[in-house]
Short mmCIF file of C-alpha atoms and ligand atoms in Angstrom, two decimals:
data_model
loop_
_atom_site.label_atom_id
_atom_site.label_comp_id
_atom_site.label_asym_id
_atom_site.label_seq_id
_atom_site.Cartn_x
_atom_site.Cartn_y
_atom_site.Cartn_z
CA UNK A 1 115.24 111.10 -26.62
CA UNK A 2 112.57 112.45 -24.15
CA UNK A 3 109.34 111.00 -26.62
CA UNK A 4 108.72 107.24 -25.10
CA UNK A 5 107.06 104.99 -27.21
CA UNK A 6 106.21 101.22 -26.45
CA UNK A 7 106.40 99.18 -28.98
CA UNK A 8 103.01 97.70 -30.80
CA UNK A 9 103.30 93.91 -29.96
CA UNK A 10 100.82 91.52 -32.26
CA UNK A 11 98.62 89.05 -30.49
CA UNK A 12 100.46 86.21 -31.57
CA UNK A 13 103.62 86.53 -30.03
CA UNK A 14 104.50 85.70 -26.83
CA UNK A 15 107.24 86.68 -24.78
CA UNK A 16 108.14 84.61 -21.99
CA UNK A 17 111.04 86.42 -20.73
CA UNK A 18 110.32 90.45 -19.26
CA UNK A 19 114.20 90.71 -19.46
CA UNK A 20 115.72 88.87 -21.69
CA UNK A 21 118.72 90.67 -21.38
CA UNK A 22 120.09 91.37 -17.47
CA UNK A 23 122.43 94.10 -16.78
CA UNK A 24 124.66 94.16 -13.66
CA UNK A 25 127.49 96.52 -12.80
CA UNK A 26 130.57 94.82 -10.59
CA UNK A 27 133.60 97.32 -9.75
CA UNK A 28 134.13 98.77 -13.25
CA UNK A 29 133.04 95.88 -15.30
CA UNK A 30 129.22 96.15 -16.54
CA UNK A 31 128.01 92.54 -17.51
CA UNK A 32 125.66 92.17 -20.06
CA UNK A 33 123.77 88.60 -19.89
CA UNK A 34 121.82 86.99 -22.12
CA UNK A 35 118.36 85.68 -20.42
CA UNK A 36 116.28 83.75 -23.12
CA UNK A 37 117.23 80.29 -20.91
CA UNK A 38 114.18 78.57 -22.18
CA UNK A 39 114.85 78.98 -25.92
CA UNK A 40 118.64 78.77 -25.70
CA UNK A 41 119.21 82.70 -26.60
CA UNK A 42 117.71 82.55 -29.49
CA UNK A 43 117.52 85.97 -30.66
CA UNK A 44 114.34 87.97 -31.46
CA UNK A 45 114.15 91.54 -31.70
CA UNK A 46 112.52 91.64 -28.22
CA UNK A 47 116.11 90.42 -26.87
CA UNK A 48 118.49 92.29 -29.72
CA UNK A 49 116.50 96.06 -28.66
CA UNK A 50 117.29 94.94 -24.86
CA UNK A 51 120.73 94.24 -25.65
CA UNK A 52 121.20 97.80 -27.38
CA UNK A 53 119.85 99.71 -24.77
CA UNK A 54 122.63 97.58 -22.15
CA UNK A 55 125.55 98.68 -24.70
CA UNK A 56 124.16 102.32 -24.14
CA UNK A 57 123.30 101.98 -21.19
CA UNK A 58 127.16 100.37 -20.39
CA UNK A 59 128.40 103.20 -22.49
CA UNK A 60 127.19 106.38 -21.18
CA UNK A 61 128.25 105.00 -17.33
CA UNK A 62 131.30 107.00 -16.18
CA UNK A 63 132.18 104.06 -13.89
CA UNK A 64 132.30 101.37 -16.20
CA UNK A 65 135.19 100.55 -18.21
CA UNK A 66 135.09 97.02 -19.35
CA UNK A 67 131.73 95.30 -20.84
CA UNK A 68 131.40 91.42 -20.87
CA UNK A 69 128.46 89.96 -23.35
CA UNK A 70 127.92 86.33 -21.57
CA UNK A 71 124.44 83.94 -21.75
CA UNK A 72 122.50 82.39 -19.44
CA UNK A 73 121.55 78.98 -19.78
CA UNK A 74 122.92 75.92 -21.45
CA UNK A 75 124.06 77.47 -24.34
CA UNK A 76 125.57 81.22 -25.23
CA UNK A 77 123.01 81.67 -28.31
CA UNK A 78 121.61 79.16 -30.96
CA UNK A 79 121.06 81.80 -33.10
CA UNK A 80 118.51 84.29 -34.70
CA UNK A 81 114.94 83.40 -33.44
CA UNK A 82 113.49 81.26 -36.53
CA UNK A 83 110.26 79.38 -34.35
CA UNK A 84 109.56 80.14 -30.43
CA UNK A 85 106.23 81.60 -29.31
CA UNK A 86 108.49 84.72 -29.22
CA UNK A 87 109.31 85.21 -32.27
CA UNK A 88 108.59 88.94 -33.68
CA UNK A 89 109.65 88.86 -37.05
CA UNK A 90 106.75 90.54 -37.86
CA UNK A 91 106.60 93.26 -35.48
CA UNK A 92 107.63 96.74 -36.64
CA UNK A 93 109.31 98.80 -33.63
CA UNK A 94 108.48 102.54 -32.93
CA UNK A 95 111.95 102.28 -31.38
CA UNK A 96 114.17 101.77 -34.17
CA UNK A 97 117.65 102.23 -33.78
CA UNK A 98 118.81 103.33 -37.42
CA UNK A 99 117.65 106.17 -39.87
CA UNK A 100 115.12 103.68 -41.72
CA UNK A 101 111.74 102.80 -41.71
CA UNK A 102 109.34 99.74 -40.55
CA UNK A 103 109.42 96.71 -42.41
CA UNK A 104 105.87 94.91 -41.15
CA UNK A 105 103.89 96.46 -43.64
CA UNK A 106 106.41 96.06 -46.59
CA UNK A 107 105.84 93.66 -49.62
CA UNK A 108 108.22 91.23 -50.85
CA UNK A 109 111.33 91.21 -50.43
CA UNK A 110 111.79 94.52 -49.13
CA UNK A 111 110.28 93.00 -45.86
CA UNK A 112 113.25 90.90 -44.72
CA UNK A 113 116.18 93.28 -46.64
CA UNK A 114 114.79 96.29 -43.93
CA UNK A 115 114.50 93.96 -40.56
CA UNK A 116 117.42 92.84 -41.24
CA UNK A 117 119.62 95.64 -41.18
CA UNK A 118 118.15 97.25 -38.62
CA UNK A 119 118.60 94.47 -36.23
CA UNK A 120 121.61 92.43 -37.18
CA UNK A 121 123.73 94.05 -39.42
CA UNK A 122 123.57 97.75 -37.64
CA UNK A 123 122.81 96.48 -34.55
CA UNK A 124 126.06 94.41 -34.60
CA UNK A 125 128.03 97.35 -36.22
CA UNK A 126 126.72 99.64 -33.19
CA UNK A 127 128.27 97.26 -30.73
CA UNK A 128 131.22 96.78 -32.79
CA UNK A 129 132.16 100.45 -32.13
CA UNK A 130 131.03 100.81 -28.40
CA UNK A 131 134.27 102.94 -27.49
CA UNK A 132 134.72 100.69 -24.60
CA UNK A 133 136.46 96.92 -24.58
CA UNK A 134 134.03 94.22 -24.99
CA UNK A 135 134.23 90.59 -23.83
CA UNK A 136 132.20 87.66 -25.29
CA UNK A 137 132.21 84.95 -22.40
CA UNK A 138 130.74 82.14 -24.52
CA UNK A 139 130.01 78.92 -22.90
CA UNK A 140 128.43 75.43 -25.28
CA UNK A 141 126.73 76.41 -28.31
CA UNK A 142 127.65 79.39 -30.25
CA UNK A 143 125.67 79.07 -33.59
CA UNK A 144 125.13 81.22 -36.69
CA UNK A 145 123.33 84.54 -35.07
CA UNK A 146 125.29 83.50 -31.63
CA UNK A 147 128.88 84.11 -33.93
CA UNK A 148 127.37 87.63 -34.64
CA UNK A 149 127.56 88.54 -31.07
CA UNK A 150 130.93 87.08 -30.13
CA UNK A 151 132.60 88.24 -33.30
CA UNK A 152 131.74 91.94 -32.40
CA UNK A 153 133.47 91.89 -29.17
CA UNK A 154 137.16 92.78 -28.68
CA UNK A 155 138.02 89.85 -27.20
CA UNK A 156 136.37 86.54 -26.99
CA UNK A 157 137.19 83.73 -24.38
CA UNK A 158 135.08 80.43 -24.68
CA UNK A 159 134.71 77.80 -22.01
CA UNK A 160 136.43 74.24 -22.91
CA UNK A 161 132.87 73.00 -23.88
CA UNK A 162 132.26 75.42 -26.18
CA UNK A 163 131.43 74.97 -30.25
CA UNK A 164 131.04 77.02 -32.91
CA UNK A 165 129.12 77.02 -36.01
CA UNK A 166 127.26 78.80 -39.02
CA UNK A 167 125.08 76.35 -40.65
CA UNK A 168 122.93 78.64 -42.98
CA UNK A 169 124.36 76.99 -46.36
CA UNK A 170 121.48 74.95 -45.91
CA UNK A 171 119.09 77.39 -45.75
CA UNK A 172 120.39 78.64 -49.17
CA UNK A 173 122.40 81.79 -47.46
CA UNK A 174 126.29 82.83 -47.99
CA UNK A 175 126.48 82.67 -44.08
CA UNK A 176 124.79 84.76 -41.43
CA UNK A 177 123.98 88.80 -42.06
CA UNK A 178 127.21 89.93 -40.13
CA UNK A 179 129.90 88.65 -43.11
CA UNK A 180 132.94 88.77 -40.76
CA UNK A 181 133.83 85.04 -41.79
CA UNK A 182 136.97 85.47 -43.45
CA UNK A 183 138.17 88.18 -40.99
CA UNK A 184 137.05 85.99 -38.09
CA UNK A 185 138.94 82.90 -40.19
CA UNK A 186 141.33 82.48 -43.17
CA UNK A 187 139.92 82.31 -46.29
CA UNK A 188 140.28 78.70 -46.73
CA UNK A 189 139.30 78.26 -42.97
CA UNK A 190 135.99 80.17 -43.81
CA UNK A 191 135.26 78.44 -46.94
CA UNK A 192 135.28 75.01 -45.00
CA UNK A 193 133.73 76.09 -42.16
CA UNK A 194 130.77 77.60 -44.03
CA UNK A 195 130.56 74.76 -46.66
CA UNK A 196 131.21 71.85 -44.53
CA UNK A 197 128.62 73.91 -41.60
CA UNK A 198 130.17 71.80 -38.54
CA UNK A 199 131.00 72.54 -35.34
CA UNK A 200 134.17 73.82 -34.76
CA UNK A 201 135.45 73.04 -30.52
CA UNK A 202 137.12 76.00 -28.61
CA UNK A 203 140.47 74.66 -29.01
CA UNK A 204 140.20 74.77 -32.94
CA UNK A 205 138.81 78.32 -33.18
CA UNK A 206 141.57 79.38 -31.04
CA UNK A 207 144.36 77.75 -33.28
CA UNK A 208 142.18 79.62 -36.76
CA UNK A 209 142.75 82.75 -34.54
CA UNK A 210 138.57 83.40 -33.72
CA UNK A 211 138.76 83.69 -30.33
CA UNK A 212 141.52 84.60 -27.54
CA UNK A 213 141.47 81.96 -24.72
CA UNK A 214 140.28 79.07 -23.78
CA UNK A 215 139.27 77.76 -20.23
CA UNK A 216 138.06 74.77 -18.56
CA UNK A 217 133.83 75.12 -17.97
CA UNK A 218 134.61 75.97 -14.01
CA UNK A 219 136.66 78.84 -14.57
CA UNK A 220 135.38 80.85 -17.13
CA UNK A 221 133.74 83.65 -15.26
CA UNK A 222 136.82 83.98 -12.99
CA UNK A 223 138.87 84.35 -16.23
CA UNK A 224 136.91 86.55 -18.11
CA UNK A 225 136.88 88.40 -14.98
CA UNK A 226 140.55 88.85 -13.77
CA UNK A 227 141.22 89.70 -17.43
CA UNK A 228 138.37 92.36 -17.65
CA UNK A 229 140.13 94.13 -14.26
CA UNK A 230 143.51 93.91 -15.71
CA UNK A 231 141.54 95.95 -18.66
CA UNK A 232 139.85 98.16 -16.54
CA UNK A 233 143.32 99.54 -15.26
CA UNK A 234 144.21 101.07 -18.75
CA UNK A 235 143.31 104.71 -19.21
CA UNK A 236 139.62 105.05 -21.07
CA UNK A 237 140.48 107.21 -23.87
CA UNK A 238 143.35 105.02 -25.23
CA UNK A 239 141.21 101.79 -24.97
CA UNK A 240 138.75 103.49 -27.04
CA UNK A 241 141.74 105.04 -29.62
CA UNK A 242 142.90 101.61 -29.68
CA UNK A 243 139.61 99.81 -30.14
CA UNK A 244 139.20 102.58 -33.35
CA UNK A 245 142.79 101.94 -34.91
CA UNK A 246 142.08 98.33 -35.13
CA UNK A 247 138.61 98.54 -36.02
CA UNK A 248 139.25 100.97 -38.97
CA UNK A 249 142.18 99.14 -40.15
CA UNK A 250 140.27 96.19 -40.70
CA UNK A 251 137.38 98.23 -42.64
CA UNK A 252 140.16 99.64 -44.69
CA UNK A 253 141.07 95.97 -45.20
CA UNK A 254 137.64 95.58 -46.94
CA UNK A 255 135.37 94.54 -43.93
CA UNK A 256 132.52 97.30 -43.99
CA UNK A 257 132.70 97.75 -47.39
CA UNK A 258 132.79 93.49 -48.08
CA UNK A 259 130.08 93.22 -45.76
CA UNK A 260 127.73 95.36 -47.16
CA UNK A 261 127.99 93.85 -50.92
CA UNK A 262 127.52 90.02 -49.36
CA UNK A 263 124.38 91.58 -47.39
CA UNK A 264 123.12 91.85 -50.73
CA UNK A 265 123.95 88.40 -51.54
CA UNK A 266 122.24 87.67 -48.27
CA UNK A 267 119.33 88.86 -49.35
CA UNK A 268 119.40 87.65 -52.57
CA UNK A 269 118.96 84.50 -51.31
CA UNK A 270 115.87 85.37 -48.95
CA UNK A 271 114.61 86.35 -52.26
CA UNK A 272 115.20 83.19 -54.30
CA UNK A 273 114.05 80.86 -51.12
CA UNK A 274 111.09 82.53 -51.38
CA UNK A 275 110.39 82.53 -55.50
CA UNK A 276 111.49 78.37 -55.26
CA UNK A 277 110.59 77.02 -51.71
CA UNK A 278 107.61 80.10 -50.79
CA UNK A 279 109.38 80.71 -47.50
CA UNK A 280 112.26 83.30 -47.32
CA UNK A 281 114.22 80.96 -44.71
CA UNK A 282 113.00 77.80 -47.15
CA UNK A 283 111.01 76.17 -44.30
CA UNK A 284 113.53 76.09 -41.60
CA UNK A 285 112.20 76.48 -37.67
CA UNK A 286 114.34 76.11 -34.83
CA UNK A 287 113.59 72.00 -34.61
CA UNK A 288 114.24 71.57 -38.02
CA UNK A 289 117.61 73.16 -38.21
CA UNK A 290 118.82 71.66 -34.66
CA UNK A 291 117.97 68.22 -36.20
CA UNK A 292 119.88 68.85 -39.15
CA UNK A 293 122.48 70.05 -37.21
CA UNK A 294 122.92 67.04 -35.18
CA UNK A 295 122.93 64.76 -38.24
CA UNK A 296 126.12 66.39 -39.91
CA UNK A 297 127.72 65.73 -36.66
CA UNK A 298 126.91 62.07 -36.42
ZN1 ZN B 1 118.79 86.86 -43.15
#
């Protein structure tokens, strides 16, 4: 693409990160981090856009073979940006990533159904098939939008303090965008852990099967690290044939296909939050949801 365009950004929202995502190469590893510190990695479109150009950008370099996803801050990501002075919601992008069109000036429901798969569900299915292995380092909280990120890695390893969660029930949705739930989990696993919305610790989602390995706090970089160079041995081609075989056998197994008919479901309920409560997220912000969050822990 030779035709630059920046984005149109709306008076009202303010960034207060220039990079919320940082990109370092080390060796052969590229690591992608996370860099919204002061709002936990909550994730606005401002951060998901900066992420997507780091998958490219990790993609299209020769020298890199291995790609780690990993956060700054206290936690890996709270989730999809529902309240900070950054939120863009609103914003339509001149940048878009998929063959579709704004959603700003869109009415209704239409608003939220377009956003929506332009950023999360695409956006996640992009990085799904980067033809290069991916490693979520996740570290503390790991909630609803944070799964999305994890979940489309290859591999995930998770620091001994980390938790896992999808609360959304309680906004009225069938779980986050990205339906991977009962790939990520059993069936029955997925039904509790969406219906009951608790945190789940490392050491539980690694006995479900979610995520590969889990590390004290202290030596999760060096982990994710050694195994990354053990990676980065393997010849590039085969990764990426291997990467495919699994990730088509599980779309044969219903995941695309699955996924797209509960992203209807998805947005069925944006729609009905918004005919009964007049809010399409039904009057959730950030504090609200962390304080009902907290309370079904206690
Ligand atoms: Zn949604």
């Amino acid at each position: 693409m030779t035709n630059e365009t920046v984005p149109k950004v709306k008076a009202d929202i303010v960034y207060e990160e220039e990079h919320p995502v940082l990109y370092d190469v080390d060796g052969q590893i590229a690591y992608l981090t996370l860099n919204r510190v002061k709002y936990h990695n909550s994730q606005n479109a401002q951060m998901l856009y900066a992420l997507d150009d780091a998958f490219f950008k990790a993609t299209g370099d020769d020298n890199v073979k291995v790609i780690v996803l990993r956060a700054n801050g206290k936690h890996f990501s709270a989730g999809h940006d529902i309240g900070t002075p950054g939120r863009d919601f609103h914003q339509g992008r001149d940048d878009r990533r998929s063959m579709n069109y704004n959603h700003d000036n869109k009415p209704g429901a239409e608003k939220a159904y377009v956003r929506e798969q332009e950023v999360y569900l695409e956006f996640c299915r992009r990085w799904r098939a980067v033809p290069k292995p991916t490693i979520a380092q996740v570290h503390k909280g790991c909630i609803a939008g944070g799964l999305m990120l994890a979940w489309v890695c290859d591999l995930i390893v998770a620091s001994d303090d980390a938790f896992f969660q999808d609360p959304v029930v309680q906004m009225g949705f069938p779980g986050v965008e990205y339906f991977a739930h009962p790939f990520e989990l059993n069936v029955r696993q997925a039904k509790e852990f969406l219906l009951l919305g608790e945190r789940w610790s490392a050491e539980r989602v690694l006995a479900a099967g979610m995520i590969n390995k889990v590390v004290p706090r202290a030596e999760l970089e060096s982990a994710v690290k050694a195994w990354a160079e053990k990676i980065a041995t393997q010849p590039r081609l085969a990764m990426a044939l291997t990467k495919q075989a699994c990730n088509q056998i599980e779309d044969l197994q219903g995941k695309r296909s699955g996924m797209d008919m509960v992203y209807g479901y998805h947005h069925f309920a944006h729609a009905n939050n918004t005919i009964v409560k007049g809010d399409y997220i039904a009057g959730f912000d950030g504090k609200k949801m962390s304080k009902s969050n907290k309370a079904k822990e206690s």
